Structures are given as C-alpha cells and as structure tokens.
Coordinates of C-alpha atoms in Angstrom, one line a residue:
M188 CA 30.3 61.4 199.2
R189 CA 33.4 62.3 201.2
F190 CA 35.6 59.4 202.3
Q191 CA 34.8 58.3 205.9
K192 CA 38.0 56.8 207.3
A193 CA 36.2 55.0 210.1
L194 CA 34.5 52.8 207.4
L195 CA 37.8 51.6 205.9
P196 CA 38.1 48.4 207.9
A197 CA 34.6 47.3 206.9
I198 CA 35.2 48.2 203.2
L199 CA 38.5 46.3 203.1
A200 CA 37.4 43.3 205.1
G201 CA 34.2 42.4 203.3
G202 CA 32.7 41.9 199.9
F203 CA 29.8 43.7 198.3
A204 CA 27.4 43.1 201.1
A205 CA 29.8 44.3 203.8
E206 CA 30.8 47.3 201.8
A207 CA 27.2 48.2 201.0
A208 CA 26.2 47.9 204.6
A209 CA 29.2 50.0 205.8
L210 CA 28.4 52.7 203.3
N211 CA 24.6 52.4 203.6
I212 CA 24.3 51.5 199.9
P213 CA 21.2 49.5 199.0
L214 CA 22.2 46.0 197.9
H215 CA 20.3 46.3 194.6
K216 CA 22.6 49.1 193.5
K217 CA 26.1 48.7 192.0
Q218 CA 28.8 49.0 194.7
S219 CA 30.5 52.3 195.0
D220 CA 33.7 52.6 193.0
V221 CA 33.9 56.2 194.3
N222 CA 34.4 54.8 197.8
R223 CA 36.9 52.3 196.6
A224 CA 38.8 55.2 195.0
D225 CA 38.7 57.0 198.3
A226 CA 40.1 53.9 200.1
I227 CA 43.1 54.1 197.7
K228 CA 43.5 57.7 198.5
E229 CA 43.5 56.8 202.2
A230 CA 46.3 54.3 201.5
F231 CA 48.2 57.1 199.8
T232 CA 47.6 59.5 202.7
H233 CA 48.7 56.8 205.2
S234 CA 51.9 56.1 203.3
W235 CA 52.7 59.8 202.7
E236 CA 52.1 60.8 206.3
G237 CA 54.4 58.0 207.5
Y238 CA 57.1 59.1 205.0
V239 CA 56.8 62.7 206.0
K240 CA 57.0 61.9 209.7
Y241 CA 59.9 59.4 209.6
A242 CA 61.8 59.8 206.3
Y243 CA 61.0 63.2 204.7
G244 CA 63.8 64.2 202.3
K245 CA 65.1 60.6 202.1
D246 CA 64.4 58.5 199.0
E247 CA 62.2 56.0 200.8
L248 CA 60.6 55.1 204.1
R249 CA 61.4 51.9 205.9
P250 CA 57.9 51.4 207.4
V251 CA 58.7 48.8 210.0
S252 CA 61.8 50.4 211.6
N253 CA 60.4 53.9 210.9
T254 CA 63.6 55.2 209.4
G255 CA 64.5 56.6 206.0
S256 CA 67.0 55.3 203.4
N257 CA 68.6 56.5 200.2
S258 CA 68.8 54.2 197.2
R259 CA 68.2 57.0 194.6
N260 CA 71.0 59.5 195.3
G261 CA 69.3 61.1 198.3
W262 CA 67.2 63.6 196.2
G263 CA 63.9 62.6 197.8
A264 CA 62.7 60.0 195.3
S265 CA 59.4 59.4 197.1
V266 CA 58.6 63.1 196.9
V267 CA 59.1 63.3 193.2
D268 CA 57.5 60.0 192.4
A269 CA 54.5 60.7 194.5
L270 CA 53.8 64.1 192.9
T271 CA 51.8 63.1 189.9
T272 CA 49.6 60.7 191.9
A273 CA 48.9 63.4 194.4
I274 CA 48.0 65.8 191.6
M275 CA 45.6 63.3 190.1
M276 CA 44.0 62.6 193.5
G277 CA 43.4 66.3 193.9
M278 CA 45.6 66.7 197.1
D279 CA 46.5 70.3 196.7
D280 CA 48.1 70.7 200.1
V281 CA 50.4 67.7 199.5
V282 CA 51.2 68.9 196.0
L283 CA 52.2 72.3 197.3
Q284 CA 54.4 70.6 200.0
Q285 CA 56.0 68.5 197.2
L286 CA 56.6 71.5 194.9
E287 CA 58.3 73.4 197.7
F288 CA 60.6 70.5 198.4
I289 CA 61.4 70.0 194.7
A290 CA 62.3 73.6 194.3
V291 CA 65.4 73.2 196.6
I292 CA 66.7 69.8 195.4
D293 CA 70.3 70.1 194.1
F294 CA 70.3 67.8 191.2
T295 CA 73.9 68.7 190.3
T296 CA 75.6 66.8 193.0
T297 CA 75.4 63.4 194.8
S298 CA 77.9 61.2 196.6
S299 CA 76.6 58.0 195.1
T300 CA 76.5 56.5 191.6
V301 CA 73.6 57.8 189.4
S302 CA 71.6 55.3 187.3
L303 CA 70.7 57.1 184.1
F304 CA 67.7 54.8 183.7
E305 CA 66.3 55.0 187.2
T306 CA 66.9 58.8 187.5
T307 CA 65.2 59.3 184.1
I308 CA 62.0 57.3 184.8
R309 CA 61.6 58.5 188.4
Y310 CA 63.0 62.0 188.7
L311 CA 63.0 63.3 185.2
G312 CA 59.7 61.6 184.3
G313 CA 58.1 62.9 187.5
L314 CA 59.2 66.5 187.0
I315 CA 58.1 66.6 183.3
S316 CA 54.8 64.9 184.0
G317 CA 54.1 67.1 187.0
Y318 CA 54.6 70.1 184.7
D319 CA 52.4 68.7 182.0
L320 CA 49.6 68.0 184.5
L321 CA 49.8 71.3 186.4
T322 CA 49.9 73.4 183.2
G323 CA 47.2 71.2 181.6
P324 CA 44.1 69.6 183.1
Y325 CA 45.1 70.3 186.7
A326 CA 46.1 73.9 186.2
G327 CA 43.4 74.9 188.7
L328 CA 44.5 72.6 191.5
L329 CA 46.6 75.3 193.3
A330 CA 45.5 78.8 194.1
T331 CA 46.4 81.2 191.4
N332 CA 49.3 83.4 192.5
L333 CA 52.8 84.2 191.4
Y334 CA 54.4 82.0 194.0
N335 CA 52.5 78.8 192.9
A336 CA 53.1 79.6 189.3
A337 CA 56.8 79.9 189.9
L338 CA 56.8 76.5 191.7
V339 CA 55.1 74.9 188.7
E340 CA 57.5 76.5 186.2
N341 CA 60.4 75.3 188.4
L342 CA 59.5 71.7 187.6
L343 CA 60.6 72.3 184.0
T344 CA 63.7 74.2 185.1
Q345 CA 64.7 71.4 187.4
A346 CA 64.1 68.8 184.6
V347 CA 66.5 70.8 182.4
T348 CA 69.1 71.0 185.2
L349 CA 69.0 67.3 185.8
A350 CA 69.1 66.4 182.1
D351 CA 72.0 68.7 181.5
R352 CA 73.8 67.2 184.4
M353 CA 73.3 63.6 183.2
S354 CA 74.1 64.4 179.5
F355 CA 77.7 63.3 179.8
A356 CA 76.5 59.7 180.0
F357 CA 76.0 59.9 176.2
N358 CA 79.5 60.9 175.5
T359 CA 80.6 57.5 174.2
A360 CA 82.2 56.5 171.0
S361 CA 78.9 55.1 169.7
G362 CA 76.4 57.4 171.4
V363 CA 75.0 54.4 173.4
P364 CA 74.9 55.8 176.9
A365 CA 76.5 54.5 180.0
N366 CA 74.0 53.8 182.7
N367 CA 76.1 54.0 185.9
I368 CA 77.5 57.5 186.0
N369 CA 79.7 59.4 188.5
F370 CA 78.9 63.0 189.0
S371 CA 82.2 63.7 190.8
T372 CA 84.3 62.7 187.8
N373 CA 81.7 63.1 185.0
S374 CA 82.6 59.6 183.9
S375 CA 81.6 56.0 184.0
T376 CA 83.4 52.7 184.1
D377 CA 80.6 50.9 182.2
T378 CA 81.6 49.0 179.0
T379 CA 78.2 47.6 178.3
N380 CA 74.6 48.6 178.8
G381 CA 71.2 46.8 178.6
I382 CA 68.4 47.3 176.2
A383 CA 66.0 48.4 179.0
T384 CA 68.4 51.0 180.4
I385 CA 69.2 52.3 176.9
G386 CA 65.7 52.0 175.5
T387 CA 63.7 53.5 178.3
L388 CA 65.0 57.1 178.0
V389 CA 63.5 58.2 174.7
L390 CA 60.1 59.2 175.9
E391 CA 61.3 61.4 178.7
W392 CA 64.2 63.0 176.8
T393 CA 62.1 63.6 173.7
R394 CA 59.3 65.2 175.8
L395 CA 61.8 67.5 177.4
S396 CA 63.0 68.6 174.0
D397 CA 59.4 69.2 172.9
L398 CA 58.6 71.3 176.0
T399 CA 61.8 73.4 175.9
G400 CA 62.2 73.7 172.1
D401 CA 65.8 72.4 172.4
P402 CA 66.3 69.3 170.2
K403 CA 69.5 68.1 172.0
Y404 CA 67.8 66.0 174.6
A405 CA 65.8 64.0 172.1
A406 CA 68.8 63.6 169.8
L407 CA 70.9 62.1 172.6
A408 CA 68.3 59.5 173.6
Q409 CA 67.3 58.7 170.0
K410 CA 70.9 58.1 169.0
G411 CA 71.3 55.4 171.6
E412 CA 67.9 53.9 170.7
S413 CA 68.9 53.7 167.0
Y414 CA 71.2 50.7 167.8
L415 CA 68.3 48.9 169.3
L416 CA 66.1 49.5 166.3
N417 CA 68.7 48.2 164.0
P418 CA 70.5 45.4 166.0
K419 CA 73.8 44.0 164.9
P420 CA 75.0 41.4 164.4
A421 CA 72.0 39.7 162.9
S422 CA 72.4 36.7 165.3
S423 CA 71.4 39.0 168.1
E424 CA 67.8 38.9 166.8
P425 CA 66.8 35.2 167.2
F426 CA 63.2 36.0 166.4
P427 CA 62.0 38.9 164.3
G428 CA 61.8 42.0 166.5
L429 CA 63.0 40.1 169.6
I430 CA 66.6 41.0 170.4
G431 CA 69.4 40.3 172.9
S432 CA 69.9 42.0 176.2
N433 CA 73.4 43.6 176.3
V434 CA 75.2 46.1 174.1
N435 CA 78.8 47.1 173.8
I436 CA 78.9 50.9 174.5
T437 CA 81.9 51.5 172.3
N438 CA 80.5 50.2 169.0
G439 CA 76.8 49.5 169.6
Q440 CA 77.1 45.8 168.8
F441 CA 75.0 43.3 170.7
L442 CA 76.8 40.8 172.9
D443 CA 74.1 38.1 173.2
A444 CA 70.8 36.8 171.9
S445 CA 69.0 36.2 175.1
G446 CA 66.1 38.1 176.5
G447 CA 62.3 38.3 176.6
W448 CA 59.9 40.7 178.3
S449 CA 61.5 40.4 181.7
G450 CA 63.6 42.6 183.9
G451 CA 66.5 44.2 181.9
T452 CA 64.7 44.1 178.6
D453 CA 61.0 44.8 179.4
S454 CA 60.6 48.5 179.0
F455 CA 62.5 48.7 175.7
Y456 CA 59.5 46.9 174.1
E457 CA 57.1 48.9 176.2
Y458 CA 58.4 52.2 174.8
L459 CA 58.3 51.1 171.2
I460 CA 54.5 51.4 171.0
K461 CA 54.3 54.2 173.6
M462 CA 56.6 56.4 171.3
Y463 CA 54.1 55.8 168.5
V464 CA 51.2 56.8 170.9
Y465 CA 53.3 59.9 171.8
D466 CA 53.8 60.9 168.1
P467 CA 52.6 58.7 165.3
T468 CA 54.3 60.9 162.7
R469 CA 57.8 60.9 164.1
F470 CA 57.9 57.3 165.5
S471 CA 56.3 55.0 163.0
T472 CA 59.5 53.0 162.8
Y473 CA 59.1 52.3 166.6
K474 CA 55.6 51.0 165.9
D475 CA 56.9 48.7 163.2
R476 CA 59.5 47.2 165.5
W477 CA 56.9 46.7 168.2
I478 CA 54.6 44.9 165.8
L479 CA 57.5 42.6 164.8
A480 CA 58.2 41.9 168.5
A481 CA 54.5 41.4 169.3
K482 CA 53.9 38.9 166.5
S483 CA 57.1 37.0 167.4
T484 CA 56.0 36.9 171.0
M485 CA 52.6 35.4 170.1
T486 CA 54.2 32.9 167.7
Y487 CA 57.3 31.8 169.5
L488 CA 57.2 32.8 173.2
Q489 CA 53.5 32.1 174.0
S490 CA 53.4 29.1 176.4
H491 CA 50.7 27.2 178.3
P492 CA 51.5 25.1 181.4
T493 CA 51.1 21.3 181.0
T494 CA 48.9 21.1 184.0
R495 CA 46.8 24.2 183.1
P496 CA 46.7 24.7 179.3
D497 CA 44.0 27.4 179.8
I498 CA 46.7 29.7 181.2
T499 CA 48.9 31.9 178.9
F500 CA 52.4 32.9 179.9
V501 CA 55.4 34.1 177.9
A502 CA 58.7 32.4 178.0
E503 CA 62.2 33.9 178.1
Y504 CA 64.8 32.8 175.6
N505 CA 68.5 32.2 174.9
G506 CA 68.8 32.2 171.2
Q507 CA 65.9 30.1 170.0
S508 CA 65.9 28.0 173.2
L509 CA 63.1 28.8 175.5
S510 CA 63.1 29.1 179.3
L511 CA 59.7 28.6 180.9
N512 CA 60.1 31.3 183.5
E513 CA 58.5 34.7 184.1
G514 CA 58.5 37.4 186.7
H515 CA 56.2 39.9 188.2
L516 CA 58.0 42.5 186.1
T517 CA 56.9 40.8 182.9
C518 CA 53.3 41.1 183.9
F519 CA 53.1 44.6 182.4
I520 CA 53.0 42.8 179.1
G521 CA 49.3 42.3 179.1
G522 CA 48.6 46.0 179.4
N523 CA 51.2 46.8 176.7
F524 CA 49.6 44.4 174.2
I525 CA 46.2 45.8 175.1
L526 CA 47.5 49.4 174.5
G527 CA 49.0 48.3 171.2
G528 CA 45.9 46.6 170.0
Q529 CA 43.8 49.5 171.1
T530 CA 46.1 52.0 169.3
L531 CA 46.5 50.0 166.1
G532 CA 43.0 48.6 166.0
V533 CA 44.3 45.0 166.0
E534 CA 42.0 42.7 167.9
D535 CA 44.5 39.8 168.0
F536 CA 47.0 42.0 170.0
T537 CA 44.2 43.1 172.4
Q538 CA 43.0 39.6 173.0
F539 CA 46.5 38.3 173.6
G540 CA 47.0 41.0 176.1
L541 CA 43.8 40.1 177.9
N542 CA 44.9 36.5 178.0
L543 CA 48.3 37.5 179.5
T544 CA 46.6 39.7 182.0
S545 CA 44.4 36.7 183.0
G546 CA 47.5 34.5 183.4
C547 CA 49.1 37.0 185.7
H548 CA 45.9 37.3 187.7
D549 CA 46.1 33.5 188.2
T550 CA 49.5 34.0 189.9
Y551 CA 47.8 36.3 192.4
N552 CA 44.7 34.2 192.9
A553 CA 46.6 31.0 193.7
T554 CA 48.7 32.2 196.6
V555 CA 47.8 32.4 200.3
T556 CA 48.1 36.2 200.3
K557 CA 46.4 36.7 196.9
I558 CA 49.5 38.6 195.9
G559 CA 51.7 37.3 193.0
P560 CA 55.3 36.2 193.5
E561 CA 58.4 38.0 192.2
R562 CA 59.3 35.0 190.0
F563 CA 57.6 31.8 188.9
S564 CA 58.1 28.9 186.5
W565 CA 56.0 26.3 184.7
N566 CA 58.8 24.0 183.6
P567 CA 57.4 20.5 184.4
N568 CA 60.9 19.1 184.7
N569 CA 62.1 21.2 187.6
V570 CA 59.1 21.3 190.0
P571 CA 60.2 21.1 193.6
A572 CA 58.6 18.2 195.4
T573 CA 57.2 20.6 198.0
Q574 CA 55.2 22.5 195.2
L575 CA 54.1 19.5 193.1
L576 CA 50.5 19.7 194.2
F577 CA 50.5 23.5 193.8
F578 CA 51.9 23.2 190.3
Q579 CA 49.3 20.6 189.3
Q580 CA 46.5 22.8 190.6
N581 CA 47.7 26.2 189.4
G582 CA 50.0 25.6 186.5
F583 CA 53.1 27.3 188.0
Y584 CA 55.3 27.1 191.0
V585 CA 57.1 29.9 192.9
T586 CA 60.8 30.5 192.3
G587 CA 61.0 33.9 193.9
S588 CA 58.5 34.3 196.8
D589 CA 58.8 38.0 197.7
Y590 CA 56.6 41.0 196.8
I591 CA 58.2 44.4 196.8
L592 CA 55.1 46.5 196.1
R593 CA 55.4 46.0 192.4
P594 CA 52.7 47.5 190.1
E595 CA 52.8 45.5 186.9
V596 CA 49.8 43.2 187.4
I597 CA 47.6 46.1 188.5
E598 CA 48.9 48.1 185.5
S599 CA 47.6 45.4 183.2
Y600 CA 44.3 45.4 185.0
Y601 CA 44.1 49.1 184.4
H602 CA 44.5 48.7 180.6
A603 CA 42.2 45.8 180.5
Y604 CA 39.4 47.7 182.3
V605 CA 39.9 50.8 180.1
N606 CA 39.7 48.7 177.0
T607 CA 36.8 46.4 177.9
K608 CA 34.9 48.2 180.8
D609 CA 34.5 44.7 182.2
E610 CA 33.9 45.0 185.9
K611 CA 35.8 41.8 186.6
Y612 CA 39.1 43.8 186.2
R613 CA 37.9 46.2 188.9
E614 CA 37.2 43.2 191.1
W615 CA 40.6 41.7 190.4
A616 CA 42.2 45.1 191.3
W617 CA 40.2 45.4 194.5
A618 CA 41.2 41.9 195.5
A619 CA 44.9 42.7 194.9
F620 CA 44.5 45.9 197.0
Q621 CA 42.9 44.0 199.8
G622 CA 45.7 41.5 199.8
I623 CA 48.3 44.2 199.8
N624 CA 46.5 46.1 202.5
K625 CA 46.2 43.0 204.7
Y626 CA 49.8 41.8 204.5
C627 CA 51.9 44.8 203.6
R628 CA 50.4 47.6 205.6
T629 CA 52.2 48.8 208.8
D630 CA 51.4 51.6 211.2
T631 CA 53.3 54.1 209.0
G632 CA 53.1 52.8 205.5
Y633 CA 53.4 49.7 203.3
S634 CA 56.2 47.2 203.4
S635 CA 57.6 44.6 201.0
I636 CA 57.1 41.1 202.2
T637 CA 59.2 37.9 201.9
N638 CA 56.8 35.1 201.0
V639 CA 53.5 35.6 199.2
N640 CA 52.6 32.0 199.6
A641 CA 53.2 31.7 203.4
V642 CA 50.8 32.4 206.2
G643 CA 51.1 36.1 207.0
G644 CA 53.1 36.8 203.9
G645 CA 56.3 35.6 205.6
S646 CA 57.9 38.6 207.2
K647 CA 58.0 42.3 206.3
S648 CA 61.3 43.3 204.7
D649 CA 60.9 47.0 205.7
V650 CA 61.1 48.8 202.3
Q651 CA 58.4 51.1 200.8
E652 CA 59.8 51.8 197.3
S653 CA 58.9 55.2 195.7
F654 CA 57.1 53.4 192.9
W655 CA 54.4 52.4 195.4
F656 CA 53.3 56.1 195.2
A657 CA 54.0 56.5 191.5
E658 CA 52.5 53.3 190.1
V659 CA 50.6 51.0 192.4
L660 CA 48.4 53.7 194.0
K661 CA 47.9 55.6 190.7
Y662 CA 46.8 52.7 188.6
L663 CA 44.5 51.5 191.4
Y664 CA 43.0 55.0 191.8
L665 CA 42.4 55.4 188.1
I666 CA 40.7 52.0 187.9
F667 CA 38.1 53.2 190.3
D668 CA 37.9 56.9 189.5
D669 CA 35.4 57.3 186.6
S670 CA 36.0 61.0 186.2
K671 CA 39.0 60.4 184.0
E672 CA 40.1 64.0 184.3
G673 CA 42.5 65.0 181.6
G674 CA 41.7 62.1 179.3
F675 CA 43.6 59.4 181.0
V676 CA 42.0 56.7 178.8
Q677 CA 45.0 56.0 176.7
G678 CA 42.9 54.9 173.7
T679 CA 42.2 58.6 173.1
Q680 CA 45.9 59.1 172.6
E681 CA 45.8 62.3 174.7
W682 CA 48.2 61.0 177.3
V683 CA 50.8 58.2 177.6
F684 CA 52.4 56.8 180.7
N685 CA 56.1 56.4 181.1
T686 CA 57.2 53.2 182.7
E687 CA 57.0 54.8 186.2
A688 CA 53.3 55.7 185.4
H689 CA 54.0 59.4 185.0
P690 CA 51.6 60.6 182.3
F691 CA 52.9 62.8 179.5
K692 CA 50.7 64.9 177.2
V693 CA 51.2 63.4 173.7
A694 CA 52.8 65.6 171.1
A695 CA 49.9 65.9 168.8
K696 CA 47.8 67.4 171.6

C-alpha cells in the first residue's frame, strides 16, 4: 500500500482503532507497521524538503526561523548525514540529489575549526556507508549508467580526500590524535583529548583502509586506540575495564579516573564490541575489553532509585565514588548491551540491556510530552522541592529539560525489538515518534525543544541537527520496516552501525 499523506493526522493522533479506521484495516488484524514506516518516511520527506528550501548546502536547518546554519564546517552535514537513510528508504530521487551535491564538496578547506570526531562519524562515516550500501544491497536503487556509477564511486574518493586532509591530527608525540584541528595551519592547540573523541574513529578509519587497500588509515586510528585499551597509570581504571575520560596527547597518559557511559566517554565503549562485530579475528582484544567494562558496569554502576527499585539506571563515577546521574546520551547503552549479548551469546548481557532500555523508556513515559529529558538524576539527597512528587512517582527528576532530537532511546528500542521481536518495543517507538511529531514538528521540519516536562514542550529552540536524519529517522524506520533489506539485523553480523547510525558492511562479508 502506498503511503497516503492525507491519513497522517489520523495515524499520528490515534491508537490502534483510529489508525485501523483511517487505513480501513479490520480491527481483528494486526495494525500495519508498513504504514507506520511510511509515516516515518513522510517525516523524513517533510524535514528534507524544508532543508532544501531554506538551508540547502548549509549544515542544518533552523526550522522555526527558516534559515540555515553551519556548525559542521559548512560542508552540508545534513546532506551527507541524510544520505544513508534516504538510500534505505528507497528515495532514489533524493539520493541522486545528495550524490550530486557531495560530488562538489571541497573537503580540503574550511574557515572554522574541524572536530576530528564529529567529522569522522558524520561525514566520513556517511560517505563510507553510502558507498557500502550503493555497491551492496542497494546497488539497483539508481538507474544503471556511467554518470550514476561515477557518483557512487566518488563517495569513496571523497572519503579518501577527507581522511587524507585530517590525517595531520595524528601527528603527535604519542599518536593520540588532537580533536580540534585547524586546516589553515595544519595544527592544533589541543594538549588533551577525551576517550570518546579518540575511541570513536577506529571503525570508520579501519573500514576506509579495508575498502581502499591502504593500511595507513587503520594504523592511525588504532594507534590512538591502543592507549585506551592499555590505560596508564593503573589508577585511571577504577573498575576493571572502566577508565578515565581525558588523555594527555603528548604521552598517552590518563589525567583522571572519572567517567561512565555518558557524553565524552560513551562511544568508546560502544565501539569496543562493534569492532568485534566488524571483524572478530582482528579485534578480539576489543571484545575482551568490552566484556570487562560490561561486567563492571553491571557490578558497580548498576543503580535502582529509592522510590522505584524496579527501574535500572547506570551511575557515573569519579574514582570509585558514584554519581547518581544519567543523560539521554547514555541511553544507547541498552542497545549496546543487547548487541553484545546477542553477538557473544551471553544472556546476562542481553537481559541487562533490556532492563536499561526499559529504564530509559520510563524517562520518556513520565513526562508531559512523552519525550525523555537531556539529563536526569535519582539522587534522593538533591531532589528539588518542585519535583519531589514527580521523583516519588517516577524514580528520577529532571536536571536538563531540553530535547535536541537525540536518537539514543529509540536506538535501544531498535536493538530490543531486533533481539526479542516483542511488539512492545514497536509501541514504545511509535509513542516516542508521536511525542516528537506533536511537540517538535514545524511547518518546515523538526525543532529541538526547551522543556520536555512542560505543557507544549516549553518553546522551540530552532535547531534541526543532522543526526535527526541519520539516526532518529533511520532507527524508527527500521523498527517498522520488516523487509530488512541488506541484513540490517545486526545479530547476523552482516552490518554494523557506526555511532551516527551509518551501517558498514562487516569485514568478513
């Protein structure tokens, strides 16, 4: 059934009965996930058309003021980040438009500081993944001709150009890269770097080496990673496998013993198991380090609110002292544990991941908008008087009220559904989409909002980040698209997502 845009309000506004009536589906039949997937595609089209009209070529759309802005060097981050989602949604006309834009990006120059991390996960990851998809399961998406073939091949060419341009970031005494780099001077003023911004390069740069046959890209990223796999001094590893956050670029020594699975540290742990999924032969050490971190997380960081002991969260730490705080960014952890358990055949990891996913779902379910907050706490000693009743009922209180179109909770729903096929995860994902659609949608796109627990979501803060295209819409679409073209059930180990949700073909395949 082709998507009928006129039915979207009825689908979004109602439950099963309203949706069934709008689509003329008999009530005794299972509701149509096909049409939910089409509703996600409509959200992509709405966002893309608004971006093209008001911000094309800019990094992101501001969907309230209908202007464009550049936070990612002005190379058109939304175009590159949206490419893989458009491919997987089968939008051949959009994909061709994106490929033609990417063909003329000059990745060798920019007037603003380049983040090695952000550029790797968004641009380099998007280019490599687009190439993997369009030379793999989606090779037939575009008409077969020399022009289109050249556009696809150009994705790899542009990836090489960008990686070569950024390679000077690794020219440090230790090989630990700088993150904030200046293309005008080929230098950086960084003296330290964080474990997420060091440890979330290895998948993309290794895949580039494997595709090109040139080992230099993998060698650069794996050299920096080696300091994280063997942290020094010993005091920087307060729990087995759980390490500090900041590293001295000159000597590779850690500067602290604080961290967790939150922003600044999160995707280092994420990539440990994903590198093993990518190639179990080359990256068994990464798997071993992930298992250490996973076991320590279950033993030392697992936490249950005093008012809701049925909920599972994970604490942050400073040394061996715990901080009962978590963020939306951390909520990818459920999916990562599920992936680890699925890959390794360890039910304890899988179940813990499902418990964590449920805990993050509770943060969505408790708010006025049914969208989770940026930050929250369950420390009973610091509860604001205005949130005491909320804490008693829900087990947490809000410490950062905004929502910037983050994907992590929905990402965990994806892994939970893939692993269990339990329909409740689809219902959770649909409820999240309905909340986002109600409170974040504008006439031209989707905006961040200031307060998920206020009537109306507070105000719209006028930013549509590129990861809205790359992550939120892709994970939502895959939850409801049963075709699973290309084997995007990660348990088959045919594909692995980078932290921006760009899928890479695993090395063994």
